[in-house]
């Protein structure tokens, strides 16, 4: 079984002071949850502070993005080499990056390789837009995205895949448990195709999209949903702790 994992995507929210307050408000309760990986993904400028705060606890830190080159004339970008000393995880291919910043499957694939080369664990985000779902193309879209991102990845490389239907992100229109299971099951099959059955068994597959304390159980109660990538609710300590606790209760034997 894959290790359950809950990741908090703070997006472009929190100043340094607010980031520190958020961590302090939830770290004791999150750190007490046995058998669950919790990953906090603050903005770049708060990574160092958050990493310092959670040092020695069970909590992990992740970045929200990276560039695929390690250094050079890429104003405003941050490389895997810079991140590797600050965090263990990095979100790659979030739909906001794909939609607002023009990230293509090829760029996402290069980012995944750059993360892995630096011993970072990519949290690969995939998911269809509403029109694609309505056209019955969700499976095709997610298949293309996962295949492109994981092409050439070794069986020993650790990745996390987050299925995040774009229409569910920040909208309150969460997918139902059966749809999440279908797509997370597909993601696991695609990991098996790229990295082998052994790797797929241990790869955390997450659902993301308007997850909250009231709906988390319908996702983590499914066989192929190992946890959640949480946006809005991760900025509210009581809600994020409740989501993490429900995940631990459902998935930790
Ligand atoms: C996200 O940003 O990855 C996300 C799932 O956001 P929200 O939980 O707010 O829908």
Coordinates of C-alpha atoms and ligand atoms in Angstrom, one line a residue:
X1 CA 0.0 0.0 0.0
X2 CA 1.2 3.5 -0.7
X3 CA 1.9 5.7 2.2
X4 CA -1.0 8.2 2.8
X5 CA -0.1 11.8 2.1
X6 CA -1.8 15.1 2.5
X7 CA -0.3 18.2 0.9
X8 CA -1.2 21.8 1.5
X9 CA -0.9 24.2 -1.5
X10 CA -0.9 27.7 0.0
X11 CA -0.6 29.1 -3.6
X12 CA 0.3 32.9 -3.6
X13 CA -1.0 33.4 -0.1
X14 CA 0.7 34.3 3.3
X15 CA 3.4 36.8 4.0
X16 CA 6.4 35.5 6.0
X17 CA 4.7 36.4 9.2
X18 CA 1.4 34.8 8.2
X19 CA 3.2 31.6 7.1
X20 CA 4.9 31.3 10.4
X21 CA 1.6 31.8 12.2
X22 CA -0.1 29.2 10.1
X23 CA 2.6 26.6 10.8
X24 CA 2.6 27.3 14.5
X25 CA -1.2 27.0 14.6
X26 CA -1.2 23.4 13.2
X27 CA 2.2 21.8 13.6
X28 CA 1.6 20.1 16.9
X29 CA -1.6 18.4 15.8
X30 CA -0.3 17.5 12.3
X31 CA 2.9 16.2 13.8
X32 CA 1.0 13.9 16.1
X33 CA -0.7 12.0 13.2
X34 CA 1.1 8.7 12.9
X35 CA 1.7 7.0 9.6
X36 CA 0.7 10.0 7.4
X37 CA 3.0 12.2 5.4
X38 CA 2.0 15.9 5.6
X39 CA 3.6 18.3 3.1
X40 CA 3.3 22.1 3.5
X41 CA 3.9 24.0 0.3
X42 CA 4.3 27.7 1.1
X43 CA 5.4 30.4 -1.4
X44 CA 9.1 30.3 -2.2
X45 CA 10.0 33.2 0.1
X46 CA 8.7 31.4 3.1
X47 CA 10.3 28.0 2.4
X48 CA 13.3 28.6 4.6
X49 CA 11.3 29.8 7.5
X50 CA 8.8 27.0 7.3
X51 CA 11.5 24.4 6.9
X52 CA 13.2 25.7 10.1
X53 CA 9.9 25.6 12.0
X54 CA 9.1 22.0 11.1
X55 CA 12.7 20.7 11.5
X56 CA 12.7 17.7 13.8
X57 CA 8.9 17.1 13.4
X58 CA 7.2 14.6 11.1
X59 CA 6.1 17.4 8.8
X60 CA 7.6 17.9 5.3
X61 CA 8.0 21.0 3.2
X62 CA 7.4 21.3 -0.6
X63 CA 7.8 24.1 -3.2
X64 CA 5.0 25.0 -5.6
X65 CA 7.1 25.1 -8.8
X66 CA 10.6 24.9 -10.1
X67 CA 12.5 25.6 -13.4
X68 CA 14.1 22.6 -15.2
X69 CA 17.5 24.3 -15.7
X70 CA 19.8 24.3 -12.7
X71 CA 21.1 27.9 -13.1
X72 CA 21.4 30.6 -15.7
X73 CA 19.7 33.6 -17.2
X74 CA 16.1 32.8 -16.2
X75 CA 15.0 35.9 -14.3
X76 CA 12.5 35.1 -11.5
X77 CA 12.9 31.4 -11.7
X78 CA 14.0 28.9 -9.0
X79 CA 15.9 25.7 -9.7
X80 CA 15.9 22.2 -8.2
X81 CA 19.4 22.7 -6.9
X82 CA 18.2 25.8 -4.9
X83 CA 15.2 23.9 -3.5
X84 CA 16.9 20.6 -2.5
X85 CA 18.3 22.1 0.7
X86 CA 15.0 23.6 1.7
X87 CA 12.4 21.0 0.9
X88 CA 11.8 17.4 -0.1
X89 CA 8.8 17.8 -2.4
X90 CA 7.8 20.1 -5.2
X91 CA 4.5 20.6 -7.0
X92 CA 4.8 20.2 -10.7
X93 CA 2.3 21.0 -13.5
X94 CA -0.4 22.5 -11.3
X95 CA -3.3 23.5 -13.5
X96 CA -2.8 27.2 -12.6
X97 CA 0.7 26.9 -14.0
X98 CA -0.6 25.1 -17.1
X99 CA -3.5 27.5 -17.7
X100 CA -2.1 30.9 -16.5
X101 CA 1.6 30.5 -17.3
X102 CA 1.5 28.3 -20.4
X103 CA 3.1 25.2 -19.1
X104 CA 3.0 22.4 -21.6
X105 CA 3.3 18.7 -21.1
X106 CA 6.9 18.9 -22.4
X107 CA 7.8 21.6 -19.8
X108 CA 6.1 19.6 -17.0
X109 CA 8.1 16.5 -18.1
X110 CA 11.4 18.5 -17.9
X111 CA 10.5 19.8 -14.5
X112 CA 9.7 16.3 -13.2
X113 CA 13.2 15.1 -14.5
X114 CA 14.9 18.1 -12.9
X115 CA 13.2 17.5 -9.6
X116 CA 14.1 13.8 -9.6
X117 CA 17.7 14.6 -10.5
X118 CA 17.9 16.7 -7.4
X119 CA 16.4 14.1 -5.2
X120 CA 13.2 16.0 -4.8
X121 CA 9.8 14.2 -5.0
X122 CA 7.6 15.7 -7.6
X123 CA 3.9 16.0 -6.8
X124 CA 2.7 15.8 -10.4
X125 CA -0.7 17.4 -11.0
X126 CA -2.9 16.3 -13.8
X127 CA -6.6 16.8 -14.7
X128 CA -9.1 17.7 -17.3
X129 CA -11.0 21.0 -17.8
X130 CA -14.8 21.0 -17.7
X131 CA -15.2 21.0 -21.4
X132 CA -13.0 17.9 -21.8
X133 CA -15.0 16.1 -19.1
X134 CA -18.3 17.0 -20.8
X135 CA -16.9 15.7 -24.1
X136 CA -16.1 12.4 -22.4
X137 CA -12.3 13.1 -22.9
X138 CA -11.2 13.1 -19.2
X139 CA -9.4 9.7 -19.4
X140 CA -7.7 10.6 -22.7
X141 CA -6.5 14.0 -21.3
X142 CA -5.1 12.6 -18.0
X143 CA -3.5 9.6 -19.9
X144 CA -1.7 12.0 -22.2
X145 CA -0.5 14.2 -19.3
X146 CA 0.7 11.4 -17.1
X147 CA 2.4 9.5 -20.0
X148 CA 4.2 12.7 -21.0
X149 CA 5.4 13.6 -17.5
X150 CA 6.6 10.1 -16.6
X151 CA 8.3 9.2 -19.8
X152 CA 11.8 8.0 -19.1
X153 CA 11.3 8.0 -15.3
X154 CA 13.1 5.1 -13.6
X155 CA 11.3 2.4 -11.5
X156 CA 13.2 3.6 -8.5
X157 CA 12.2 7.2 -8.8
X158 CA 9.7 8.4 -6.2
X159 CA 6.8 10.4 -7.5
X160 CA 3.4 11.5 -6.2
X161 CA 0.5 12.0 -8.6
X162 CA -2.4 14.3 -7.8
X163 CA -5.5 14.0 -9.9
X164 CA -7.1 17.5 -9.9
X165 CA -10.0 18.1 -12.2
X166 CA -9.6 21.7 -13.2
X167 CA -13.3 22.4 -12.8
X168 CA -13.1 21.4 -9.2
X169 CA -10.2 23.6 -8.1
X170 CA -11.2 26.5 -6.0
X171 CA -14.8 26.2 -7.2
X172 CA -16.5 24.3 -4.4
X173 CA -17.6 21.8 -7.1
X174 CA -15.7 18.7 -5.9
X175 CA -15.7 15.5 -7.9
X176 CA -17.7 12.7 -6.3
X177 CA -15.9 9.7 -4.7
X178 CA -16.5 7.4 -7.6
X179 CA -15.1 9.8 -10.2
X180 CA -12.0 10.4 -8.1
X181 CA -11.5 6.7 -7.7
X182 CA -11.9 6.1 -11.4
X183 CA -9.3 8.7 -12.3
X184 CA -6.9 7.9 -9.4
X185 CA -7.1 4.2 -10.5
X186 CA -6.2 5.3 -14.0
X187 CA -3.3 7.3 -12.7
X188 CA -2.0 4.3 -10.8
X189 CA -2.2 2.1 -14.0
X190 CA -0.3 4.8 -15.8
X191 CA 2.4 4.8 -13.1
X192 CA 2.6 1.0 -13.5
X193 CA 3.0 1.4 -17.3
X194 CA 5.9 3.9 -16.8
X195 CA 7.6 2.6 -13.7
X196 CA 6.3 -1.0 -13.1
X197 CA 3.7 -2.5 -10.9
X198 CA 5.9 -2.5 -7.8
X199 CA 6.4 1.3 -8.0
X200 CA 2.8 1.9 -8.7
X201 CA 1.7 0.1 -5.6
X202 CA 3.8 2.4 -3.4
X203 CA 3.1 5.7 -5.3
X204 CA 0.7 8.0 -3.4
X205 CA -2.1 9.0 -5.7
X206 CA -4.0 12.0 -4.4
X207 CA -7.3 13.7 -5.2
X208 CA -7.4 17.5 -5.3
X209 CA -10.2 19.9 -6.0
X210 CA -12.4 21.7 -3.3
X211 CA -11.4 19.1 -0.6
X212 CA -12.8 20.0 2.8
X213 CA -13.4 18.3 6.2
X214 CA -16.9 17.3 5.1
X215 CA -16.0 15.6 1.8
X216 CA -12.5 14.1 2.5
X217 CA -13.9 10.8 3.7
X218 CA -15.5 10.0 0.4
X219 CA -12.1 10.2 -1.3
X220 CA -9.8 8.5 1.2
X221 CA -12.4 5.8 1.6
X222 CA -11.6 4.7 -2.0
X223 CA -9.0 2.0 -2.7
X224 CA -6.9 4.2 -5.1
X225 CA -7.0 7.5 -3.3
X226 CA -4.1 7.7 -0.9
X227 CA -4.7 11.3 0.2
X228 CA -5.4 14.8 -0.9
X229 CA -3.8 18.0 -2.4
X230 CA -5.6 20.8 -0.6
X231 CA -5.7 24.4 -1.7
X232 CA -8.2 26.8 0.0
X233 CA -8.9 24.7 3.1
X234 CA -5.1 24.4 3.8
X235 CA -5.1 28.0 4.8
X236 CA -7.4 27.3 7.7
X237 CA -5.6 25.3 10.3
X238 CA -8.6 23.7 11.8
X239 CA -9.9 22.5 8.4
X240 CA -6.5 21.2 7.3
X241 CA -5.9 19.4 10.5
X242 CA -9.4 17.8 10.2
X243 CA -8.6 16.7 6.6
X244 CA -5.3 15.2 7.6
X245 CA -6.8 13.5 10.6
X246 CA -9.6 11.9 8.5
X247 CA -7.0 10.7 6.0
X248 CA -4.9 9.1 8.7
X249 CA -8.0 7.5 10.2
X250 CA -9.1 6.1 6.9
X251 CA -5.7 4.9 5.5
X252 CA -3.4 4.1 8.3
X253 CA -3.8 0.5 9.4
Ligands
LIG1 C1 -5.2 23.1 -5.5 O1 -4.8 24.3 -5.6 O2 -4.4 22.2 -5.9 C2 -6.5 22.9 -5.0 C3 -6.9 21.6 -5.0 O3 -7.3 23.9 -4.6 P1 -8.7 23.9 -3.8 O4 -8.5 22.8 -2.7 O5 -8.9 25.3 -3.3 O6 -9.7 23.5 -4.8

